């Protein structure tokens, strides 16, 4: 058993470090990058990594390290807003459906289950068709695509929590349903929401980079890991670093988030143990 | 058992109905006149009026929906705006590419994941288990389009073992056709094996604690028999559900991989249609993919009782 505890401890440390490092890089990139990530310099195009350009330059002579940093900021910001949007809307709807029950619950959940019956990325693509490809379009599209999962999880927790005695007590001492819901039901849903939100952050990073890779996400010239990877394709043979840098960035971020998610699930979700 | 099947079949009806409503609504939610959208930009006003009448845009919305739905049910998904091709045959043709890739990849992933997951669970918390979990978590974190790019770079460009760009239908030449599909299939299989191994391991660990496993061991069954006869069938059920979800998600998300490997599949068709504002094709792709997703999950649920008869006893 000690081996297990040791391992999860190790994984959590790696997870926290990776996520912390990426968050730090993203935060720094908002204020400072080695070069202007949008600055074109065709004279310096496709330079291999060197002391001047740590990670080389791309086909338009832009500094890859600066673009990767700025990409971290964009990707994390988009993912953060998307998760916030999905979690907030999903929590409100799930809370109401689980607390009111009856027909409200039935109709909401029938609709919700239908949305869950679509693959998330397909739903996001469909929504992108309607609102068009831009940074905020992608937040709405991915947020709406992932919100149904939050609704499902929150409603499930609410249904089990509302049968607890302390909820009965809260109603009996005369608390209004709104107070009961916000003060006593909601705080007890936080653990499963946190676990889901962590995994979701990873899925959104992945989906956003996939959509940007296809040209349906954050539009160029704003750098994201997805569109950097997409741009690297025509130079993949002559400039390997162009394809390696964004790919390694995405993979390390996802690895960190996945490890963190596993750790949180072990800590917070009693159903696993 | 029959009641379970009927109930599960009936459950797909509202889903399919709402799928239809959403795809129908899509074209009406895009800002602008649907007839204009369907025709593209350069049309004369007379033709526009004619198409508006043909599309029934002068009718109440629910009549429009039922007319559209009855056409869809007869397999009439309209024609592509870019080349006037009927949408349904186009979808079927493209689906054959994506379908082959996804199906073979998931089968291969299962062949890796089931033994690996069982083995990891059997050696829980030992070195072998820790390495398997670590490896699958790493695989889980690699985007498919990046791994595809790396494999393409290694086996296509650097080693020159496999073709880099292009596609030959399997019906034309199986061997040459497969040489174009090996890398996309390998990419997907490796990544999905990561997800499935973790799932298989988690459910096997849960199952191997149960009393009937202890009982099987106590009565002297060999470890191999315990693993294959008692743990595997029960641990496989959740993995199967995940397989259904993965199949659907892959069909929705395969566009990126088809872009990397320049395969003319369903995902690429959808993305190209979105860029070209070819709305009949967009609608067709969404409808088709959602239908396949619903059908695959139906099939998975119908297979469930074969593994775990308790499902039908509810």
Coordinates of C-alpha atoms in Angstrom, one line a residue:
Chain A
X1 CA 0.0 0.0 0.0
X2 CA 2.9 2.3 0.8
X3 CA 4.1 1.9 -2.8
X4 CA 0.7 3.1 -4.0
X5 CA 0.7 6.1 -1.7
X6 CA 4.3 7.0 -2.8
X7 CA 3.4 6.7 -6.4
X8 CA 0.3 9.0 -6.2
X9 CA 2.3 11.4 -4.3
X10 CA 5.0 11.4 -7.0
X11 CA 2.3 11.8 -9.7
X12 CA 0.7 14.7 -7.9
X13 CA 4.0 16.4 -7.6
X14 CA 4.7 16.0 -11.3
X15 CA 1.2 17.2 -12.1
X16 CA 1.3 20.2 -9.9
X17 CA 4.8 21.2 -11.2
X18 CA 3.8 20.9 -14.9
X19 CA 0.5 22.8 -14.5
X20 CA 2.2 25.4 -12.3
X21 CA 5.1 25.9 -14.8
X22 CA 2.6 26.3 -17.7
X23 CA 0.5 28.7 -15.7
X24 CA 3.6 30.7 -14.8
X25 CA 4.8 30.8 -18.4
X26 CA 1.3 31.9 -19.6
X27 CA 1.1 34.6 -16.9
X28 CA 4.6 35.9 -17.8
X29 CA 3.7 35.9 -21.5
X30 CA 0.9 38.3 -20.9
X31 CA 3.5 41.0 -19.9
X32 CA 6.8 39.9 -21.4
X33 CA 8.1 37.6 -24.2
X34 CA 11.7 37.5 -25.4
X35 CA 10.5 39.0 -28.8
X36 CA 7.2 40.3 -30.1
X37 CA 5.4 37.0 -31.1
X38 CA 3.8 38.8 -34.0
X39 CA 6.9 40.6 -35.3
X40 CA 7.8 39.4 -38.9
X41 CA 11.4 39.3 -40.0
X42 CA 11.6 37.4 -43.3
X43 CA 15.4 37.8 -43.2
X44 CA 15.5 35.6 -40.2
X45 CA 13.0 32.9 -41.3
X46 CA 13.4 29.3 -40.4
X47 CA 16.4 29.6 -38.2
X48 CA 17.4 26.6 -36.1
X49 CA 17.4 27.0 -32.3
X50 CA 20.3 29.2 -31.2
X51 CA 21.3 31.4 -28.3
X52 CA 19.6 34.4 -30.0
X53 CA 16.4 32.5 -30.8
X54 CA 16.2 29.7 -28.2
X55 CA 13.6 27.7 -30.1
X56 CA 14.4 29.0 -33.6
X57 CA 12.2 31.1 -35.9
X58 CA 9.2 30.1 -38.1
X59 CA 8.5 30.6 -41.8
X60 CA 7.9 34.3 -41.3
X61 CA 10.9 34.8 -39.1
X62 CA 8.8 35.1 -35.9
X63 CA 10.5 33.9 -32.6
X64 CA 9.1 30.4 -31.8
X65 CA 9.8 30.6 -28.1
X66 CA 7.9 33.9 -27.9
X67 CA 5.1 32.4 -29.9
X68 CA 4.9 29.3 -27.7
X69 CA 4.8 31.5 -24.6
X70 CA 2.0 33.7 -26.1
X71 CA 0.3 30.5 -27.3
X72 CA 0.3 29.2 -23.7
X73 CA -1.4 32.4 -22.6
X74 CA -4.0 32.2 -25.3
X75 CA -4.7 28.5 -24.9
X76 CA -4.9 28.7 -21.1
X77 CA -7.1 31.8 -21.2
X78 CA -9.5 30.2 -23.7
X79 CA -9.5 27.0 -21.7
X80 CA -10.1 28.8 -18.4
X81 CA -13.0 30.9 -19.8
X82 CA -14.5 27.9 -21.5
X83 CA -14.4 25.8 -18.3
X84 CA -15.8 28.7 -16.3
X85 CA -18.6 29.1 -18.7
X86 CA -19.4 25.4 -18.9
X87 CA -19.1 24.9 -15.1
X88 CA -21.2 28.0 -14.3
X89 CA -24.0 27.3 -16.7
X90 CA -24.0 23.6 -16.0
X91 CA -24.0 24.1 -12.3
X92 CA -27.0 26.5 -12.4
X93 CA -29.0 24.2 -14.6
X94 CA -28.0 21.0 -12.8
X95 CA -28.8 22.6 -9.4
X96 CA -32.2 23.8 -10.5
X97 CA -33.1 20.5 -12.2
X98 CA -32.0 18.4 -9.2
X99 CA -33.6 20.7 -6.6
X100 CA -36.9 21.4 -8.3
X101 CA -37.3 17.9 -9.8
X102 CA -40.6 17.0 -11.4
X103 CA -41.3 18.0 -15.0
X104 CA -38.6 20.7 -15.0
X105 CA -36.0 18.0 -14.2
X106 CA -37.4 15.5 -16.8
X107 CA -37.5 18.0 -19.6
X108 CA -34.1 19.5 -18.8
X109 CA -32.5 16.0 -18.5
X110 CA -34.1 14.7 -21.7
X111 CA -32.6 17.7 -23.6
X112 CA -29.3 17.4 -21.8
X113 CA -29.0 13.7 -22.5
X114 CA -29.6 14.4 -26.2
X115 CA -26.7 16.9 -26.2
X116 CA -24.6 14.3 -24.5
X117 CA -25.4 11.9 -27.3
X118 CA -23.4 14.1 -29.7
X119 CA -19.6 13.8 -29.7
X120 CA -18.4 17.0 -28.0
X121 CA -16.1 18.1 -30.8
X122 CA -18.9 17.7 -33.4
X123 CA -21.2 19.8 -31.2
X124 CA -18.5 22.4 -31.0
X125 CA -18.0 22.3 -34.8
X126 CA -21.8 22.7 -35.4
X127 CA -21.9 25.7 -33.0
X128 CA -18.8 27.2 -34.8
X129 CA -20.7 27.0 -38.0
X130 CA -23.4 29.2 -36.5
X131 CA -21.2 31.8 -34.8
X132 CA -18.1 31.7 -37.0
X133 CA -14.4 31.1 -36.1
X134 CA -13.0 33.6 -33.6
X135 CA -11.6 33.5 -30.1
X136 CA -14.9 34.1 -28.3
X137 CA -16.8 31.9 -30.7
X138 CA -14.6 29.0 -29.7
X139 CA -15.3 29.6 -26.0
X140 CA -19.0 29.6 -26.5
X141 CA -18.9 26.6 -28.8
X142 CA -16.7 24.4 -26.5
X143 CA -18.5 25.7 -23.4
X144 CA -21.8 24.7 -24.7
X145 CA -20.4 21.4 -25.8
X146 CA -19.1 20.6 -22.4
X147 CA -21.8 22.1 -20.2
X148 CA -24.1 19.0 -20.4
X149 CA -21.5 16.9 -18.6
X150 CA -21.5 19.4 -15.7
X151 CA -25.3 19.4 -15.6
X152 CA -25.3 15.6 -15.3
X153 CA -22.7 15.5 -12.5
X154 CA -24.2 18.4 -10.5
X155 CA -27.8 17.1 -10.8
X156 CA -26.6 13.6 -9.7
X157 CA -24.9 15.1 -6.6
X158 CA -27.9 17.3 -5.8
X159 CA -30.3 14.3 -5.9
X160 CA -28.2 12.4 -3.3
X161 CA -27.4 15.5 -1.2
X162 CA -31.0 16.7 -0.9
X163 CA -32.0 13.5 0.8
X164 CA -29.5 14.2 3.7
X165 CA -30.8 15.1 7.1
X166 CA -29.0 18.5 7.2
X167 CA -31.0 19.6 4.2
X168 CA -34.2 18.6 6.0
X169 CA -33.0 20.5 9.0
X170 CA -32.3 23.6 7.0
X171 CA -35.8 23.5 5.5
X172 CA -37.3 23.0 9.0
X173 CA -35.6 25.9 10.6
X174 CA -37.3 28.0 8.0
X175 CA -34.5 28.6 5.4
X176 CA -35.9 29.5 2.0
X177 CA -35.2 27.0 -0.8
X178 CA -32.7 29.4 -2.3
X179 CA -30.7 29.7 0.9
X180 CA -30.8 26.0 1.4
X181 CA -29.7 25.4 -2.1
X182 CA -26.8 27.9 -2.0
X183 CA -25.6 27.4 1.6
X184 CA -26.1 23.7 2.0
X185 CA -26.5 21.9 -1.3
X186 CA -24.0 23.7 -3.5
X187 CA -20.9 23.5 -1.3
X188 CA -21.3 19.8 -1.2
X189 CA -21.2 19.5 -5.0
X190 CA -17.9 21.3 -5.2
X191 CA -15.7 18.2 -5.0
X192 CA -17.2 16.4 -8.1
X193 CA -17.3 19.7 -10.0
X194 CA -13.6 20.3 -9.2
X195 CA -12.7 16.8 -10.5
X196 CA -14.7 17.3 -13.7
X197 CA -13.4 20.9 -14.2
X198 CA -9.8 19.7 -14.1
X199 CA -10.3 17.0 -16.7
X200 CA -12.4 19.4 -18.7
X201 CA -9.5 21.9 -18.8
X202 CA -7.4 19.3 -20.5
X203 CA -10.1 18.4 -23.0
X204 CA -10.6 22.0 -23.9
X205 CA -6.9 22.6 -24.4
X206 CA -6.9 19.5 -26.7
X207 CA -10.1 20.5 -28.6
X208 CA -9.0 24.1 -28.9
X209 CA -5.7 23.1 -30.4
X210 CA -7.5 20.6 -32.7
X211 CA -9.9 23.3 -33.9
X212 CA -7.1 25.8 -34.3
X213 CA -5.1 23.2 -36.2
X214 CA -8.0 22.9 -38.6
X215 CA -8.3 26.7 -38.9
X216 CA -11.6 26.7 -37.1
X217 CA -10.3 28.0 -33.7
X218 CA -8.4 31.1 -32.7
X219 CA -7.6 32.7 -36.0
X220 CA -4.0 33.7 -37.0
X221 CA -1.9 35.7 -36.5
X222 CA -2.6 35.3 -32.8
X223 CA -0.4 32.3 -31.9
X224 CA -1.9 29.2 -30.3
X225 CA -0.2 25.8 -30.1
X226 CA -2.8 24.4 -32.6
X227 CA -2.3 27.0 -35.3
X228 CA 1.5 26.9 -34.8
X229 CA 1.4 23.2 -35.4
X230 CA -0.8 23.7 -38.4
X231 CA 1.6 26.2 -39.8
X232 CA 4.6 23.9 -39.2
X233 CA 3.3 21.3 -41.6
X234 CA 4.7 22.7 -44.8
X235 CA 8.2 23.0 -43.3
X236 CA 8.2 19.9 -41.2
X237 CA 11.2 18.4 -43.1
X238 CA 13.4 21.5 -43.1
X239 CA 12.4 22.9 -39.7
X240 CA 11.6 20.0 -37.3
X241 CA 11.6 22.3 -34.2
X242 CA 8.5 24.1 -35.6
X243 CA 6.5 20.9 -35.2
X244 CA 8.1 19.7 -32.0
X245 CA 7.7 22.8 -29.8
X246 CA 3.9 23.3 -29.9
X247 CA 3.4 19.5 -29.8
X248 CA 5.6 19.1 -26.7
X249 CA 3.8 22.1 -25.1
X250 CA 0.3 20.6 -25.6
X251 CA 1.5 17.2 -24.4
X252 CA 3.1 18.4 -21.3
X253 CA 0.1 20.6 -20.4
X254 CA -2.2 17.6 -20.9
X255 CA 0.1 15.3 -18.9
X256 CA 0.1 17.8 -16.1
X257 CA -3.7 18.2 -16.1
X258 CA -4.3 14.5 -16.4
X259 CA -2.0 13.7 -13.4
X260 CA -3.6 16.5 -11.4
X261 CA -7.1 15.2 -12.4
X262 CA -6.1 11.7 -11.2
X263 CA -4.8 13.0 -8.0
X264 CA -7.9 15.1 -7.3
X265 CA -10.2 12.2 -8.2
X266 CA -8.3 10.0 -5.7
X267 CA -8.5 12.7 -3.0
X268 CA -12.0 14.0 -3.5
X269 CA -14.1 11.4 -5.1
X270 CA -14.9 8.7 -2.5
X271 CA -16.7 6.5 -5.1
X272 CA -13.3 5.4 -6.5
X273 CA -12.1 3.9 -3.2
Chain B
X1 CA -34.2 -9.5 -22.4
X2 CA -36.7 -8.6 -25.2
X3 CA -38.1 -5.9 -23.0
X4 CA -34.6 -4.5 -22.5
X5 CA -34.0 -4.5 -26.2
X6 CA -37.3 -2.8 -27.0
X7 CA -36.9 -0.2 -24.3
X8 CA -33.4 0.6 -25.5
X9 CA -34.6 0.9 -29.1
X10 CA -37.4 3.2 -28.1
X11 CA -34.9 5.4 -26.2
X12 CA -33.1 6.2 -29.4
X13 CA -36.2 7.7 -31.0
X14 CA -36.3 11.0 -29.0
X15 CA -32.6 11.3 -29.4
X16 CA -32.8 10.9 -33.2
X17 CA -35.7 13.3 -33.2
X18 CA -33.8 16.0 -31.3
X19 CA -30.7 15.4 -33.5
X20 CA -32.9 16.0 -36.5
X21 CA -34.4 19.2 -35.0
X22 CA -30.9 20.5 -34.2
X23 CA -29.5 19.9 -37.6
X24 CA -32.6 21.5 -39.2
X25 CA -32.3 24.4 -36.8
X26 CA -28.6 24.9 -37.6
X27 CA -29.2 26.3 -41.1
X28 CA -31.9 28.7 -39.7
X29 CA -29.7 29.9 -36.8
X30 CA -26.9 31.1 -39.1
X31 CA -27.5 34.8 -39.7
X32 CA -28.9 35.4 -43.1
X33 CA -31.5 34.0 -45.5
X34 CA -31.5 30.1 -45.6
X35 CA -32.2 30.1 -49.3
X36 CA -29.4 32.5 -49.9
X37 CA -27.1 30.3 -47.8
X38 CA -28.1 27.2 -49.7
X39 CA -27.5 28.8 -53.1
X40 CA -24.3 30.6 -52.3
X41 CA -23.6 34.3 -53.0
X42 CA -24.1 34.9 -56.7
X43 CA -27.8 34.2 -57.6
X44 CA -30.4 36.2 -59.4
X45 CA -33.5 37.2 -57.4
X46 CA -35.9 35.1 -59.5
X47 CA -34.0 31.9 -58.6
X48 CA -33.9 32.9 -55.0
X49 CA -37.7 33.2 -54.9
X50 CA -38.0 29.9 -56.6
X51 CA -35.7 28.2 -54.1
X52 CA -37.4 29.8 -51.2
X53 CA -40.6 28.3 -52.5
X54 CA -39.0 24.9 -53.1
X55 CA -37.5 24.9 -49.6
X56 CA -40.9 25.8 -48.3
X57 CA -39.7 28.9 -46.6
X58 CA -43.1 30.4 -47.2
X59 CA -44.6 27.7 -45.0
X60 CA -45.0 27.7 -41.2
X61 CA -41.8 26.4 -39.5
X62 CA -43.2 23.1 -38.3
X63 CA -44.4 22.2 -41.8
X64 CA -41.0 23.1 -43.1
X65 CA -39.5 20.7 -40.5
X66 CA -41.8 17.8 -41.4
X67 CA -41.2 18.3 -45.1
X68 CA -37.4 18.3 -44.5
X69 CA -37.6 15.3 -42.2
X70 CA -39.6 13.3 -44.6
X71 CA -37.1 14.0 -47.3
X72 CA -34.2 13.0 -45.0
X73 CA -36.0 9.8 -44.1
X74 CA -36.2 8.9 -47.8
X75 CA -32.4 9.5 -48.0
X76 CA -32.7 12.8 -49.8
X77 CA -30.1 15.1 -48.1
X78 CA -30.0 17.6 -51.0
X79 CA -27.1 18.3 -53.3
X80 CA -23.7 19.8 -52.6
X81 CA -23.4 23.5 -53.5
X82 CA -19.9 23.2 -54.8
X83 CA -20.3 20.4 -57.4
X84 CA -24.0 19.5 -57.4
X85 CA -23.3 16.0 -56.2
X86 CA -26.0 14.3 -54.2
X87 CA -25.0 14.5 -50.5
X88 CA -25.9 11.0 -49.3
X89 CA -23.7 9.0 -51.8
X90 CA -20.9 11.5 -51.0
X91 CA -21.2 10.8 -47.3
X92 CA -21.2 7.0 -47.8
X93 CA -18.1 7.2 -50.0
X94 CA -16.2 9.3 -47.5
X95 CA -17.4 7.3 -44.5
X96 CA -15.8 4.2 -46.0
X97 CA -12.4 5.8 -45.5
X98 CA -13.0 7.1 -42.0
X99 CA -14.9 4.0 -40.9
X100 CA -12.1 1.6 -41.9
X101 CA -9.5 3.7 -40.1
X102 CA -11.5 4.1 -36.9
X103 CA -12.7 0.5 -36.8
X104 CA -9.3 -1.1 -37.3
X105 CA -7.7 1.4 -34.9
X106 CA -10.1 0.7 -32.1
X107 CA -9.8 -3.1 -32.6
X108 CA -6.0 -2.8 -32.5
X109 CA -6.2 -0.6 -29.4
X110 CA -8.5 -3.2 -27.7
X111 CA -6.0 -6.0 -28.5
X112 CA -3.3 -4.0 -26.7
X113 CA -5.4 -2.5 -24.0
X114 CA -7.3 -5.6 -22.7
X115 CA -4.3 -7.7 -22.0
X116 CA -2.2 -4.7 -20.8
X117 CA -5.0 -3.5 -18.4
X118 CA -5.6 -7.0 -17.0
X119 CA -1.9 -7.6 -16.5
X120 CA -1.5 -4.2 -14.8
X121 CA -4.4 -4.9 -12.5
X122 CA -3.0 -8.4 -11.7
X123 CA 0.3 -6.8 -10.7
X124 CA -1.3 -3.9 -9.0
X125 CA 1.2 -1.3 -7.5
X126 CA 4.1 -3.4 -8.7
X127 CA 6.8 -2.1 -11.1
X128 CA 5.0 -3.6 -14.2
X129 CA 1.7 -1.9 -13.2
X130 CA 3.3 1.5 -12.5
X131 CA 5.1 1.4 -15.9
X132 CA 1.9 0.5 -17.7
X133 CA -0.1 3.3 -16.0
X134 CA 2.6 5.8 -16.6
X135 CA 2.9 4.9 -20.2
X136 CA -0.8 5.0 -20.8
X137 CA -1.1 8.4 -19.1
X138 CA 1.6 9.8 -21.3
X139 CA -0.1 8.4 -24.4
X140 CA -3.4 9.9 -23.2
X141 CA -1.7 13.3 -23.2
X142 CA -0.4 13.3 -26.7
X143 CA -2.7 14.9 -29.3
X144 CA -3.4 12.5 -32.1
X145 CA -2.6 15.1 -34.8
X146 CA 0.8 15.7 -33.3
X147 CA 1.7 12.0 -32.9
X148 CA 0.5 11.6 -36.5
X149 CA 2.8 14.3 -37.6
X150 CA 5.8 12.7 -35.8
X151 CA 5.0 9.3 -37.2
X152 CA 4.7 10.8 -40.7
X153 CA 8.0 12.6 -40.2
X154 CA 9.8 9.4 -39.0
X155 CA 8.3 6.6 -41.2
X156 CA 7.3 8.6 -44.2
X157 CA 9.9 11.3 -44.6
X158 CA 13.0 10.2 -42.7
X159 CA 12.9 6.4 -43.3
X160 CA 10.8 6.5 -46.4
X161 CA 9.0 3.3 -45.6
X162 CA 5.5 4.5 -46.2
X163 CA 3.9 7.0 -48.6
X164 CA 3.4 10.5 -47.2
X165 CA 0.6 12.1 -49.2
X166 CA -2.3 10.7 -51.0
X167 CA -4.9 7.9 -50.8
X168 CA -5.8 4.9 -52.9
X169 CA -9.2 3.2 -52.2
X170 CA -8.9 -0.3 -50.7
X171 CA -11.1 -1.6 -53.5
X172 CA -8.6 -0.5 -56.1
X173 CA -5.6 -2.1 -54.5
X174 CA -5.8 -3.5 -51.0
X175 CA -2.0 -3.4 -50.3
X176 CA -1.3 0.0 -51.7
X177 CA -4.5 1.3 -50.1
X178 CA -3.4 -0.1 -46.7
X179 CA 0.0 1.5 -47.0
X180 CA -1.7 4.9 -46.9
X181 CA -3.8 3.9 -43.9
X182 CA -1.1 2.2 -41.7
X183 CA 0.1 5.4 -40.1
X184 CA -3.3 7.0 -39.3
X185 CA -4.5 3.7 -37.9
X186 CA -1.3 3.2 -35.9
X187 CA -1.6 6.8 -34.5
X188 CA -5.2 6.3 -33.4
X189 CA -4.6 2.8 -32.0
X190 CA -1.6 3.9 -29.9
X191 CA -3.5 6.8 -28.4
X192 CA -6.8 5.0 -27.8
X193 CA -4.9 2.1 -26.3
X194 CA -3.8 4.5 -23.5
X195 CA -7.4 5.5 -22.6
X196 CA -8.7 1.9 -22.8
X197 CA -5.8 0.4 -20.8
X198 CA -6.5 2.7 -17.9
X199 CA -10.2 1.9 -18.1
X200 CA -9.6 -1.9 -18.3
X201 CA -7.1 -1.7 -15.4
X202 CA -9.5 0.3 -13.2
X203 CA -12.4 -2.1 -13.7
X204 CA -10.3 -5.2 -13.4
X205 CA -9.0 -3.9 -10.0
X206 CA -12.6 -3.3 -8.9
X207 CA -13.7 -6.8 -10.0
X208 CA -10.8 -8.8 -8.7
X209 CA -11.7 -7.7 -5.1
X210 CA -15.1 -9.2 -5.3
X211 CA -16.0 -12.4 -3.4
X212 CA -16.7 -14.6 -6.4
X213 CA -13.1 -14.1 -7.5
X214 CA -11.8 -15.1 -4.1
X215 CA -14.2 -18.0 -4.2
X216 CA -12.9 -19.1 -7.7
X217 CA -9.4 -19.0 -6.4
X218 CA -10.4 -20.9 -3.2
X219 CA -11.9 -23.7 -5.2
X220 CA -8.6 -24.2 -6.9
X221 CA -9.2 -22.6 -10.3
X222 CA -5.9 -21.7 -12.0
X223 CA -4.9 -18.1 -12.1
X224 CA -5.3 -18.0 -15.9
X225 CA -8.9 -19.3 -15.6
X226 CA -9.7 -16.8 -12.8
X227 CA -8.4 -14.0 -15.1
X228 CA -10.1 -15.1 -18.3
X229 CA -13.3 -16.7 -17.0
X230 CA -14.1 -14.6 -13.9
X231 CA -12.4 -11.2 -14.1
X232 CA -12.3 -10.5 -17.8
X233 CA -16.0 -10.7 -18.8
X234 CA -17.1 -8.5 -15.8
X235 CA -14.3 -6.0 -16.2
X236 CA -14.8 -5.7 -19.9
X237 CA -18.4 -4.2 -19.7
X238 CA -17.3 -0.6 -18.8
X239 CA -14.5 -0.8 -21.3
X240 CA -17.1 -1.7 -24.0
X241 CA -19.2 1.4 -23.1
X242 CA -16.0 3.5 -23.5
X243 CA -15.4 1.8 -26.8
X244 CA -18.8 3.1 -28.0
X245 CA -18.1 6.6 -26.9
X246 CA -14.6 6.5 -28.4
X247 CA -15.9 5.3 -31.8
X248 CA -18.3 8.2 -31.9
X249 CA -15.8 10.7 -30.7
X250 CA -13.3 9.5 -33.2
X251 CA -15.7 10.0 -36.1
X252 CA -16.4 13.5 -34.9
X253 CA -12.8 14.3 -34.2
X254 CA -11.0 12.4 -37.0
X255 CA -10.9 15.6 -39.2
X256 CA -7.6 16.6 -37.7
X257 CA -6.0 13.3 -38.4
X258 CA -7.4 13.2 -41.9
X259 CA -5.9 16.7 -42.4
X260 CA -2.5 15.4 -41.3
X261 CA -2.6 12.4 -43.6
X262 CA -4.6 14.0 -46.4
X263 CA -7.2 11.3 -46.3
X264 CA -10.5 12.0 -48.1
X265 CA -12.6 11.0 -45.1
X266 CA -15.9 12.2 -43.5
X267 CA -14.2 14.6 -41.1
X268 CA -12.2 16.3 -43.8
X269 CA -15.5 16.6 -45.9
X270 CA -17.2 18.3 -42.9
X271 CA -14.3 20.8 -42.4
X272 CA -14.0 21.6 -46.1
X273 CA -17.8 22.1 -46.3
X274 CA -17.7 24.5 -43.3
X275 CA -14.9 26.5 -45.1
X276 CA -16.8 26.4 -48.4
X277 CA -20.1 27.3 -46.7
X278 CA -21.6 24.2 -48.4
X279 CA -24.4 23.9 -45.9
X280 CA -26.2 20.9 -47.4
X281 CA -23.0 18.9 -46.9
X282 CA -22.4 20.4 -43.4
X283 CA -26.0 19.3 -42.4
X284 CA -25.5 15.9 -44.0
X285 CA -22.2 15.3 -42.2
X286 CA -23.6 16.3 -38.8
X287 CA -26.7 14.2 -39.3
X288 CA -24.7 11.2 -40.6
X289 CA -22.1 11.3 -37.8
X290 CA -24.7 11.8 -35.1
X291 CA -26.7 8.9 -36.5
X292 CA -23.6 6.6 -36.5
X293 CA -22.8 7.7 -32.9
X294 CA -26.3 6.9 -31.7
X295 CA -26.3 3.5 -33.6
X296 CA -22.9 2.5 -32.2
X297 CA -23.9 3.3 -28.7
X298 CA -27.2 1.4 -29.2
X299 CA -25.2 -1.6 -30.4
X300 CA -22.9 -1.4 -27.4
X301 CA -25.8 -1.3 -25.0
X302 CA -27.4 -4.2 -26.8
X303 CA -24.1 -6.2 -26.4
X304 CA -24.0 -5.4 -22.7
X305 CA -26.3 -8.1 -21.5
X306 CA -24.1 -10.7 -23.2
X307 CA -21.3 -9.7 -20.8
X308 CA -23.4 -8.9 -17.7
X309 CA -26.9 -10.4 -17.6
X310 CA -27.8 -8.3 -14.6
X311 CA -28.4 -5.3 -16.9
X312 CA -31.6 -6.8 -18.2
X313 CA -32.9 -7.8 -14.7
X314 CA -33.6 -4.2 -13.7

